[in-house]
Short mmCIF file of C-alpha atoms in Angstrom, two decimals:
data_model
loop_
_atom_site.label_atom_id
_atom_site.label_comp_id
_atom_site.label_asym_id
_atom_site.label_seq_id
_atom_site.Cartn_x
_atom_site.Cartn_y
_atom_site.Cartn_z
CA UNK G 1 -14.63 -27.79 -20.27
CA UNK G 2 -14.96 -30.91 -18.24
CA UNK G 3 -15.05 -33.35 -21.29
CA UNK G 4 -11.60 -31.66 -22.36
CA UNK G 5 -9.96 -31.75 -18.92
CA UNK G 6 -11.38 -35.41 -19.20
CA UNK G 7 -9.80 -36.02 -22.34
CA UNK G 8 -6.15 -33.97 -21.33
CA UNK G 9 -6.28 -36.71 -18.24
CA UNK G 10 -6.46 -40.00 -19.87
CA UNK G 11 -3.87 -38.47 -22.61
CA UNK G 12 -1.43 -37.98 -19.20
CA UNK G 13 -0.93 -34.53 -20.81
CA UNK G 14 -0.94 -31.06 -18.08
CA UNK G 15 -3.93 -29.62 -17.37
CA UNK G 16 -5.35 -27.14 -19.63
CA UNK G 17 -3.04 -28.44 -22.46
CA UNK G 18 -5.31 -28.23 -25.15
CA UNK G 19 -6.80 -24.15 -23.40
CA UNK G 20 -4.76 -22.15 -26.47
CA UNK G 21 -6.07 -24.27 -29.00
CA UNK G 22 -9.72 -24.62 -27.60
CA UNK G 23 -9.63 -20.61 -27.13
CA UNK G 24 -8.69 -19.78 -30.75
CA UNK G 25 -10.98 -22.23 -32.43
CA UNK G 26 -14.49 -21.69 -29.64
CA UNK G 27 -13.74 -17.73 -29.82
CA UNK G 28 -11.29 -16.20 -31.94
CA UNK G 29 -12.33 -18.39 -35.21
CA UNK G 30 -15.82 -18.69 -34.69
CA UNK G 31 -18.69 -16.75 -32.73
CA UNK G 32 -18.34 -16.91 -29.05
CA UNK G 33 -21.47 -17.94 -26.52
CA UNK G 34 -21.20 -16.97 -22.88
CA UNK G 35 -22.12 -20.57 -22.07
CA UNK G 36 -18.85 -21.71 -23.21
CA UNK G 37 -16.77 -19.00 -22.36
CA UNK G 38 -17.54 -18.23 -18.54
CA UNK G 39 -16.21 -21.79 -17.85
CA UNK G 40 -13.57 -21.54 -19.97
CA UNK G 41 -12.75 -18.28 -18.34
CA UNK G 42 -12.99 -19.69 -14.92
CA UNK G 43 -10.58 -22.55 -15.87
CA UNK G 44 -7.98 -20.74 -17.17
CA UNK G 45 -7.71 -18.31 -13.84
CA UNK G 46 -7.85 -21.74 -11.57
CA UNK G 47 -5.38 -22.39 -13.63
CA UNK G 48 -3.25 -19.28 -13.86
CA UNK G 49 -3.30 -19.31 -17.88
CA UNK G 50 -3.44 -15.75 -17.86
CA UNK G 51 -1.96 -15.56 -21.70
CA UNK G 52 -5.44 -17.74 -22.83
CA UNK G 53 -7.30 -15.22 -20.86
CA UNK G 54 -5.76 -12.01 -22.48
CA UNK G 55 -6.27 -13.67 -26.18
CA UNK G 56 -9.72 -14.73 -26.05
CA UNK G 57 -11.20 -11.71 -24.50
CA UNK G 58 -9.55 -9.27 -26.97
CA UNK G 59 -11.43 -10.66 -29.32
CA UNK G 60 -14.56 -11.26 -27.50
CA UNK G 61 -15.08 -7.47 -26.07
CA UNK G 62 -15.54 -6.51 -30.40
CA UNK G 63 -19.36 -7.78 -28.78
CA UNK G 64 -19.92 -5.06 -26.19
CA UNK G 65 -23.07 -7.31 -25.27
CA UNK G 66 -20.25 -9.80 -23.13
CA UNK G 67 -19.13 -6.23 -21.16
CA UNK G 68 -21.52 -6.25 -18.19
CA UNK G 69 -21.02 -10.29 -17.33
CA UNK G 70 -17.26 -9.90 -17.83
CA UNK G 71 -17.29 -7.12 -15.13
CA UNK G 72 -19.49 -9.58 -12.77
CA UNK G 73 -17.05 -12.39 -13.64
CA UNK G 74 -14.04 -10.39 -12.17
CA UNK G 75 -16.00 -9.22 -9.49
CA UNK G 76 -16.30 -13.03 -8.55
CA UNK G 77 -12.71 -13.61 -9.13
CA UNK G 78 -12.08 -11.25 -6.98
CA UNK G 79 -13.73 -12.52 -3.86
CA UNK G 80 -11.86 -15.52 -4.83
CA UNK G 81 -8.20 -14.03 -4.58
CA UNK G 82 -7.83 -15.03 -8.59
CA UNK G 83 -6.55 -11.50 -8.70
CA UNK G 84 -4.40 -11.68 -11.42
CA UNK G 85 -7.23 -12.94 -13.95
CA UNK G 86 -9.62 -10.57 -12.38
CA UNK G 87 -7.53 -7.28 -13.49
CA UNK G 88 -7.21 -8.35 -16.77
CA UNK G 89 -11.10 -8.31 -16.64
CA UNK G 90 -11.05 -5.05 -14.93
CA UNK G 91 -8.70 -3.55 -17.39
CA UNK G 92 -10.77 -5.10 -20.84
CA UNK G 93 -14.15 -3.36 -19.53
CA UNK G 94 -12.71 -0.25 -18.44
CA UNK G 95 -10.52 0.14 -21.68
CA UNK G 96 -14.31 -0.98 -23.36
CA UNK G 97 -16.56 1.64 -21.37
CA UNK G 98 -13.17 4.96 -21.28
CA UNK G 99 -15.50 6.87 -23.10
CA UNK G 100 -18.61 6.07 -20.72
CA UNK G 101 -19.35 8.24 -17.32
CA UNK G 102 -20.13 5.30 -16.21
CA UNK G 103 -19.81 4.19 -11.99
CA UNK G 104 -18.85 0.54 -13.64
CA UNK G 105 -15.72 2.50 -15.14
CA UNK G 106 -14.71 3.99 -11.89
CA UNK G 107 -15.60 0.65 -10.14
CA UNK G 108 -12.95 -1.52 -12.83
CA UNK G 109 -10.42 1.76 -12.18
CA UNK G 110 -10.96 1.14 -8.66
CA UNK G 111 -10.25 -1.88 -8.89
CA UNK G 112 -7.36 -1.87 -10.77
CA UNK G 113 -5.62 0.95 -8.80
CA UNK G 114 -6.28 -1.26 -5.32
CA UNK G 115 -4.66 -4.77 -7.29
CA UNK G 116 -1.93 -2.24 -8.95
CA UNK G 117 -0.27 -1.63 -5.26
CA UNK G 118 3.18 -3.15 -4.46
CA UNK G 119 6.29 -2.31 -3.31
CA UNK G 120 7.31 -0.18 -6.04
CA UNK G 121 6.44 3.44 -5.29
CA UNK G 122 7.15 4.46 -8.71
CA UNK G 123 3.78 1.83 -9.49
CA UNK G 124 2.20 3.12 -6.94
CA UNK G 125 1.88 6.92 -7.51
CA UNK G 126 1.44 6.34 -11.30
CA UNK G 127 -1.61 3.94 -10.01
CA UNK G 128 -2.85 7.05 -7.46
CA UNK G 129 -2.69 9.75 -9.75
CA UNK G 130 -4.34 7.52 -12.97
CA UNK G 131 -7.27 6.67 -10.45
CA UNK G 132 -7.96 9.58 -8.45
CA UNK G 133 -10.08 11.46 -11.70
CA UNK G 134 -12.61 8.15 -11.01
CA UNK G 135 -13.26 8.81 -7.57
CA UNK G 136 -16.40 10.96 -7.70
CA UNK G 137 -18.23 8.78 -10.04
CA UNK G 138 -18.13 5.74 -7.72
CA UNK G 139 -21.18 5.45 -5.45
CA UNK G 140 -21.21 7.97 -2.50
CA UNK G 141 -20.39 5.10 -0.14
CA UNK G 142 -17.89 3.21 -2.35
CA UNK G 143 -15.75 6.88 -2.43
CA UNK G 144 -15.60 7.04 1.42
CA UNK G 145 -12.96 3.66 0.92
CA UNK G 146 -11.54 4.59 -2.08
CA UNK G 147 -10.60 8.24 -0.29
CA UNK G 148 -8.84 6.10 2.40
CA UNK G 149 -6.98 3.83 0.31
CA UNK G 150 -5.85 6.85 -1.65
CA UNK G 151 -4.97 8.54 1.33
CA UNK G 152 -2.90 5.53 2.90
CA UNK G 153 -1.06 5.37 -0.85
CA UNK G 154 0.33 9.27 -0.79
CA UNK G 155 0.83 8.23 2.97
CA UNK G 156 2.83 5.69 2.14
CA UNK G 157 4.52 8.35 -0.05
CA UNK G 158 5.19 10.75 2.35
CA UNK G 159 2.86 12.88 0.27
CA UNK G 160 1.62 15.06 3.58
CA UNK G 161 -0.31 17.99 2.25
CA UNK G 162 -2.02 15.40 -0.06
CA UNK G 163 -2.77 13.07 2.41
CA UNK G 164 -4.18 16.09 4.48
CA UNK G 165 -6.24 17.31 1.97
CA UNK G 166 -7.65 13.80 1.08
CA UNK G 167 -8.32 13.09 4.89
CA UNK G 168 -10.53 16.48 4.75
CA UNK G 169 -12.75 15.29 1.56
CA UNK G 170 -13.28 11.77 3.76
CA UNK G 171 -14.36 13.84 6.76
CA UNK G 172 -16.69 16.08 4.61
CA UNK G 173 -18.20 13.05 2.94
CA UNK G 174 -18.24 10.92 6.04
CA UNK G 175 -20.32 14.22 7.46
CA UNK G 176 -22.59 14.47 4.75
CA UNK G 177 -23.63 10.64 4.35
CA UNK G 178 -24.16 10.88 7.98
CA UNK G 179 -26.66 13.36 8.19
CA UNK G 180 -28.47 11.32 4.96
CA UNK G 181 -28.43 8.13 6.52
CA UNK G 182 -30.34 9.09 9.51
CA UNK G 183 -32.89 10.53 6.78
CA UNK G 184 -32.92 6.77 5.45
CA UNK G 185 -32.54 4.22 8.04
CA UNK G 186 -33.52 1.48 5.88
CA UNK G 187 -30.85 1.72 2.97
CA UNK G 188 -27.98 -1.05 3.84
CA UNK G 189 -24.49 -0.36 4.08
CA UNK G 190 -22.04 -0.97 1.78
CA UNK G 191 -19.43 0.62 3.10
CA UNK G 192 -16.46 -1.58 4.00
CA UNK G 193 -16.35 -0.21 7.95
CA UNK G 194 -19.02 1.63 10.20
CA UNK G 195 -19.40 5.27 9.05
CA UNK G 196 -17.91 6.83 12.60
CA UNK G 197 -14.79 4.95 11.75
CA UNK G 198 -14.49 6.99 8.73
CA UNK G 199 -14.59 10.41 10.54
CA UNK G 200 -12.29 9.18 13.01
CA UNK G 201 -9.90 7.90 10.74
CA UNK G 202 -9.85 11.34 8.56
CA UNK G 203 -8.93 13.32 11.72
CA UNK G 204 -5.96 9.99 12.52
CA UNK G 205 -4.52 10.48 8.89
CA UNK G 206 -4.39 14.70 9.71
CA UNK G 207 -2.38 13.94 12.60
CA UNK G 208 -0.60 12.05 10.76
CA UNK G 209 0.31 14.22 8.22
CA UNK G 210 0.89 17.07 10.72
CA UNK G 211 3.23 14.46 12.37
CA UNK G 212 4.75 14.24 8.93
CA UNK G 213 5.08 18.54 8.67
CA UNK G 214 6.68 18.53 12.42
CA UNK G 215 3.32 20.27 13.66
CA UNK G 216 3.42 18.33 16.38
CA UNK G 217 0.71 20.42 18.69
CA UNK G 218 -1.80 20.16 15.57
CA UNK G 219 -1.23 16.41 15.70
CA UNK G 220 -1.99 16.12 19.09
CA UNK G 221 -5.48 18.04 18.28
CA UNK G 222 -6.31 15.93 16.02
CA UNK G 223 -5.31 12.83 18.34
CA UNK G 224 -8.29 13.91 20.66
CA UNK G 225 -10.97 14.63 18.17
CA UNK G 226 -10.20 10.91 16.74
CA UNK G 227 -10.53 10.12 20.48
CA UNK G 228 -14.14 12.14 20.51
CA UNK G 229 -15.64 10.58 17.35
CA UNK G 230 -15.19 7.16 18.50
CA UNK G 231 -17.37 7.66 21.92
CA UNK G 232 -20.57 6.59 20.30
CA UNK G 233 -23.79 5.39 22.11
CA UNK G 234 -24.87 1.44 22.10
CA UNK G 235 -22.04 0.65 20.73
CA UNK G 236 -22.62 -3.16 18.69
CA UNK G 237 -19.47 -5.47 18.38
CA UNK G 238 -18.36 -4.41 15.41
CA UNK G 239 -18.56 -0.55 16.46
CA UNK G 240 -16.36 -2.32 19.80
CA UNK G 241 -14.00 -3.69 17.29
CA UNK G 242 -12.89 -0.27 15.87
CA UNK G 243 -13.42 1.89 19.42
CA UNK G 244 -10.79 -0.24 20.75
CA UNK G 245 -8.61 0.28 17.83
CA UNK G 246 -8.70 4.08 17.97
CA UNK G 247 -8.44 4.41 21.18
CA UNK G 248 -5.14 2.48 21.29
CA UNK G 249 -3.47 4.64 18.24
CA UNK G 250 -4.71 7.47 20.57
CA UNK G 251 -3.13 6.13 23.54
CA UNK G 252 0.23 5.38 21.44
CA UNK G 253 0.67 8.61 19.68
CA UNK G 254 0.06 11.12 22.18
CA UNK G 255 3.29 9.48 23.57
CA UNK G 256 4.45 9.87 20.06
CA UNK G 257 3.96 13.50 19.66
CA UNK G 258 5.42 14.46 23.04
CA UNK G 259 8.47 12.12 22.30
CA UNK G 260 9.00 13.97 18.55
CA UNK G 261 8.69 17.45 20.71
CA UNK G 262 11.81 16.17 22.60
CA UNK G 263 10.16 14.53 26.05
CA UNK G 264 12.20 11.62 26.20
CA UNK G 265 10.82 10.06 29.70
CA UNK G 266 8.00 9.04 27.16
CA UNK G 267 10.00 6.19 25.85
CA UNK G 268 9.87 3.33 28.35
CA UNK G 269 5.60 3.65 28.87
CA UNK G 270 5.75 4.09 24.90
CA UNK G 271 8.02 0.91 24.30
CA UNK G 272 5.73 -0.86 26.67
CA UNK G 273 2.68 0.20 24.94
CA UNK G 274 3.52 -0.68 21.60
CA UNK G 275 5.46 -4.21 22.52
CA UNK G 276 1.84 -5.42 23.33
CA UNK G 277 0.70 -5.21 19.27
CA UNK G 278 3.43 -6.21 16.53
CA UNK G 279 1.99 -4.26 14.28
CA UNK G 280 3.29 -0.98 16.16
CA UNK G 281 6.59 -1.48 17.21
CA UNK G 282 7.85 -0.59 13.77
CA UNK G 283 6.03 2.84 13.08
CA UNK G 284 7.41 2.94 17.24
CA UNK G 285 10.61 2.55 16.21
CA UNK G 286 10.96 4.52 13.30
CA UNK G 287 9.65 7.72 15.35
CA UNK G 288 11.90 6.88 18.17
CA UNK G 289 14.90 7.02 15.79
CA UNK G 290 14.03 10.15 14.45
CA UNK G 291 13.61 11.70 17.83
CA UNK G 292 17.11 10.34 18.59
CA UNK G 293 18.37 11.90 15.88
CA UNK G 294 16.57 15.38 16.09
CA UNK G 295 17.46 16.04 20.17
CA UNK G 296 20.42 13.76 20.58
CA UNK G 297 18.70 10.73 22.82
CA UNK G 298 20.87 8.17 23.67
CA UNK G 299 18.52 5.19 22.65
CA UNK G 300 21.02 2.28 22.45
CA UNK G 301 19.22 0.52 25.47
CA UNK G 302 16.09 0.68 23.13
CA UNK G 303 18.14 -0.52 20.11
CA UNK G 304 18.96 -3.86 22.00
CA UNK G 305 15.65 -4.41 23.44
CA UNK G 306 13.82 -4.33 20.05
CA UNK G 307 16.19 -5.80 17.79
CA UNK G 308 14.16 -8.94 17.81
CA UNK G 309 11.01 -7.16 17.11
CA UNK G 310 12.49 -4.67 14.33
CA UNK G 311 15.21 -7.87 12.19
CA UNK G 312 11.34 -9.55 11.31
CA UNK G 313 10.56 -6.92 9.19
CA UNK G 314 13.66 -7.80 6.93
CA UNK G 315 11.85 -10.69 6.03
CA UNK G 316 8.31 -9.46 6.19
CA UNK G 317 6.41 -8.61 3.18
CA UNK G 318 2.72 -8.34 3.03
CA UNK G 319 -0.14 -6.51 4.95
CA UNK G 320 0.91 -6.01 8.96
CA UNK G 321 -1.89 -5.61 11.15
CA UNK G 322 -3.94 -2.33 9.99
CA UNK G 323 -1.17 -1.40 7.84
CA UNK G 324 -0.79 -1.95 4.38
CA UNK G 325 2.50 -3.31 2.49
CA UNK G 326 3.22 -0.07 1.12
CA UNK G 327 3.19 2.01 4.79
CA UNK G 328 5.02 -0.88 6.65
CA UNK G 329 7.68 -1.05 4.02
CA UNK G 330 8.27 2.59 3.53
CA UNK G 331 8.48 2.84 7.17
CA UNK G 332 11.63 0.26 7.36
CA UNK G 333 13.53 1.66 4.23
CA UNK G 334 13.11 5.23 6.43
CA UNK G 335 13.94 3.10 10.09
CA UNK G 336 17.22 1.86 8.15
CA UNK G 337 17.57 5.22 7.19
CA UNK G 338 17.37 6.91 10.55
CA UNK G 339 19.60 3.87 11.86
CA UNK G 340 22.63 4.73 10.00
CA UNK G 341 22.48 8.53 10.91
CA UNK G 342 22.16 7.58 14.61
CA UNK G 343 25.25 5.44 14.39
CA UNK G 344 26.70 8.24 12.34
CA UNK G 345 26.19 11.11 14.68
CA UNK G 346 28.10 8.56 16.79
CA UNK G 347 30.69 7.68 15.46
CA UNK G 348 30.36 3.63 14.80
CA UNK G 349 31.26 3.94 11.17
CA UNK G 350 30.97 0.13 10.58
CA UNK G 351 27.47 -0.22 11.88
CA UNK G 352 26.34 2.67 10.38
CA UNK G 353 27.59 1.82 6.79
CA UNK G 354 26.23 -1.61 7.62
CA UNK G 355 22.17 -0.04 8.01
CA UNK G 356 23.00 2.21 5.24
CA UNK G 357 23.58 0.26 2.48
CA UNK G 358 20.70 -2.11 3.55
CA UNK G 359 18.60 0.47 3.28
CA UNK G 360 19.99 1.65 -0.10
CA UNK G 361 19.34 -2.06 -0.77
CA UNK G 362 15.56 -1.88 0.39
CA UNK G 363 14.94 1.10 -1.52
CA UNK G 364 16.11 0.23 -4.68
CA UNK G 365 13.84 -2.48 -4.22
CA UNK G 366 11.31 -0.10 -3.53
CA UNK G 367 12.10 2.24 -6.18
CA UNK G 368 12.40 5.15 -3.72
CA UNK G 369 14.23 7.16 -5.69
CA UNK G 370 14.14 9.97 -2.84
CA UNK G 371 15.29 7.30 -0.24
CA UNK G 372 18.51 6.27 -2.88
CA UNK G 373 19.63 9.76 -2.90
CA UNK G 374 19.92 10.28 0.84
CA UNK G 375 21.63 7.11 1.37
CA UNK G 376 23.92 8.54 -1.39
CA UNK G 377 24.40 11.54 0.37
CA UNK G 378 25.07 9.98 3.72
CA UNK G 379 27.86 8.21 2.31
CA UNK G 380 29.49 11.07 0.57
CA UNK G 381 29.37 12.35 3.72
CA UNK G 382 30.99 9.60 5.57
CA UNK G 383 33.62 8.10 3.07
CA UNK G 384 36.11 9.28 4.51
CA UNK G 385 35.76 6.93 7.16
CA UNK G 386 34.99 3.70 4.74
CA UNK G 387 37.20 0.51 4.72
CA UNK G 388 38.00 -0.85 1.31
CA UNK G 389 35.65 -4.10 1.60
CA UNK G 390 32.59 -1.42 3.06
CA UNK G 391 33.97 0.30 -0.07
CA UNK G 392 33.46 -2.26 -2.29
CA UNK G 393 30.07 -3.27 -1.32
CA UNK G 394 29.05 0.27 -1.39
CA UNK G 395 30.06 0.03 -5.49
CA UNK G 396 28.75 -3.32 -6.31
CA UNK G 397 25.21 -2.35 -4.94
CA UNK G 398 25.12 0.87 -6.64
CA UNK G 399 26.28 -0.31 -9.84
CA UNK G 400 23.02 -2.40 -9.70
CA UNK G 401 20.94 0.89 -8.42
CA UNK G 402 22.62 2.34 -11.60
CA UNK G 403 22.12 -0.44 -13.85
CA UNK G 404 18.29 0.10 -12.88
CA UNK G 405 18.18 3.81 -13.92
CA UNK G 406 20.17 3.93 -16.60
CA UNK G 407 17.75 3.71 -19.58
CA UNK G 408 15.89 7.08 -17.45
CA UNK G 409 19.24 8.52 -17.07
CA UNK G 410 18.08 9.35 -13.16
CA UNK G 411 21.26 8.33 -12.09
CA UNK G 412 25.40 9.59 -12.74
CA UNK G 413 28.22 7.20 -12.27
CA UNK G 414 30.37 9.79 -10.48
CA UNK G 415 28.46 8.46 -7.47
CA UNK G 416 30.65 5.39 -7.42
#
């Protein structure tokens, strides 16, 4: 590989010029030899020749002997953010080994349904529901994180009893692996966090699906036995790291749960709680706005103070803090959401049209097909109260919502 990129540089030619042909005629025409073809491999991901990739190991896999260093090649891609060249990996051993029981299997599906998250939600549960068969034939430590990525998924989803019943398989598990860890002091962890963080955080995504339900009292349970779990003995840095974490979402949502039961003299020490970490002012805001909404709260003081804070996540994709893309962005298509009703229920028709069809923008985005309809319904509701340019923006953006779902037939155009 280095005499060729040697030779593509003197000819002034792009790198990896010469990749298809090199491919076809080292391994597609002739035998392949793992000394040739790791580097080749490697090049083309550095690269970003995905297309070479997908050829050459088509043909390659026909020698199941290559199956066990592919999977260790995309394990090192991995770790090396090539993620795109390390799912096609993934995906060639797993569709090698689908008839195998094998933990490499539910490793690749793993694998594949952590790289398969985006914004799409549609993507996303079809990625959940193909991976969650694998989970139980991953190693008993490698389930406790797959459980909590599933978990945050159908949370992400608004999938509550699931993510309840999910959060009660990690506590169980957690529990067990405990108890057999103590019998085996010397086996290392490969776990991604300490194991009390796992307990804890199955009793945080309860409350969090009880928050979900309305069952606000049963969230605030679970609140303190998160709070509980985390008061461990000799606690190391790491362990530190994580016991100031929970504590904090214990701290900020037992404000939460008395603001959703209607205490609204919770909202200043909550605002000023949550102001301190980025990450929470949206999740803040979003439950604020719903609470609004539910007991009639006049929150327009609140609406002005964290405009600022909430306008960056219009622009914000990505990872925030402990939350993953999917979670932070379903929680602003709902914010939006919540937005326009507030205005709504107060009569400022422009600025409520104005949150609703961003959010009917957002979701369609999203794919939230659930999220479309409501902001559908809301302005059926409203119409009546809709100048002709709100009017016409309303139409262009849900001829493209339309234009999406047309080939599903989801969608009717008597909603324009």
């Amino acid at each position: 590989m280095a005499q060729l990129d040697l030779i593509t540089q003197g000819m002034k030619l792009e790198e990896g010029y010469f990749y298809e042909i090199y491919g076809a005629e080292c391994f597609v025409e002739s035998a392949p030899h793992w000394r040739r073809l790791e580097p080749f491999l490697q090049r083309c991901a550095e690269l970003d020749k995905l297309e070479c990739i997908h050829k050459v190991i088509q043909e390659v896999t026909d020698d199941r002997s290559y199956i066990s260093e592919l999977f260790e090649m995309a394990e090192g891609m991995l770790e090396r953010e090539q993620t795109k060249a390390a799912r096609m990996l993934y995906e060639c051993v797993a569709e090698c080994e689908k008839y195998q029981h094998s933990e490499r299997l539910a490793l690749c599906q793993y694998r594949i349904f952590t790289l398969s998250l985006g914004q799409n939600q549609h993507d996303n549960l079809r990625a959940a529901v193909h991976f969650e068969p694998y989970i139980n034939r991953l190693d008993e430590e490698r389930q406790l994180d797959a459980i909590k990525d599933l978990a945050n998924t159908y949370l992400a989803l608004r999938y509550w009893d699931k993510v309840f019943d999910l959060a009660e398989e990690l506590g169980q598990k957690t529990s067990f692996l405990t108890s057999y860890k103590k019998r085996k002091l010397e086996t290392p962890r490969i776990t991604s966090y300490p194991h009390f963080v796992y307990s804890a955080y199955s009793n945080l995504l309860k409350a969090a699906a009880c928050d979900g339900k309305e069952e606000y009292l049963d969230a605030l349970r679970y609140t303190e036995a998160y709070s509980n779990l985390i008061r461990i003995e000799q606690p190391d840095d790491e362990d530190l790291k994580y016991i100031n974490k929970f504590s904090g979402w214990a701290e900020v949502n037992r404000y939460l749960y008395r603001l959703m039961m209607g205490d609204s003299e919770v909202i200043s020490p909550y605002i000023a709680i949550v102001t301190k970490n980025e990450a929470e002012v949206l999740p803040a805001m979003l439950k604020i706005m719903e609470a609004a909404n539910h007991h009639n709260i006049d929150v327009d003081s609140v609406l002005e103070k964290m405009d600022s804070y909430v306008s960056m996540y219009s622009k914000t994709y990505g990872d925030i803090g402990s939350y993953t893309e999917q979670i932070t962005n379903e929680r602003y298509v709902q914010f939006l959401k919540e937005v326009s009703i507030y205005q709504f229920n107060r009569e400022r028709y422009t600025m409520g049209f104005q949150h609703l069809f961003e959010c009917l923008e957002v979701a369609q985005s999203m794919k939230s097909e659930s999220v479309i309809i409501q902001c559908v319904g809301l302005f059926e509701r409203h119409r009546f109260k809709v100048s002709l340019e709100l009017e016409n923006r309303y139409k262009t953006i849900i001829e493209e919502v339309y234009r999406n779902y047309e080939k599903k037939g989801s969608f009717d155009r008597s909603f324009v």
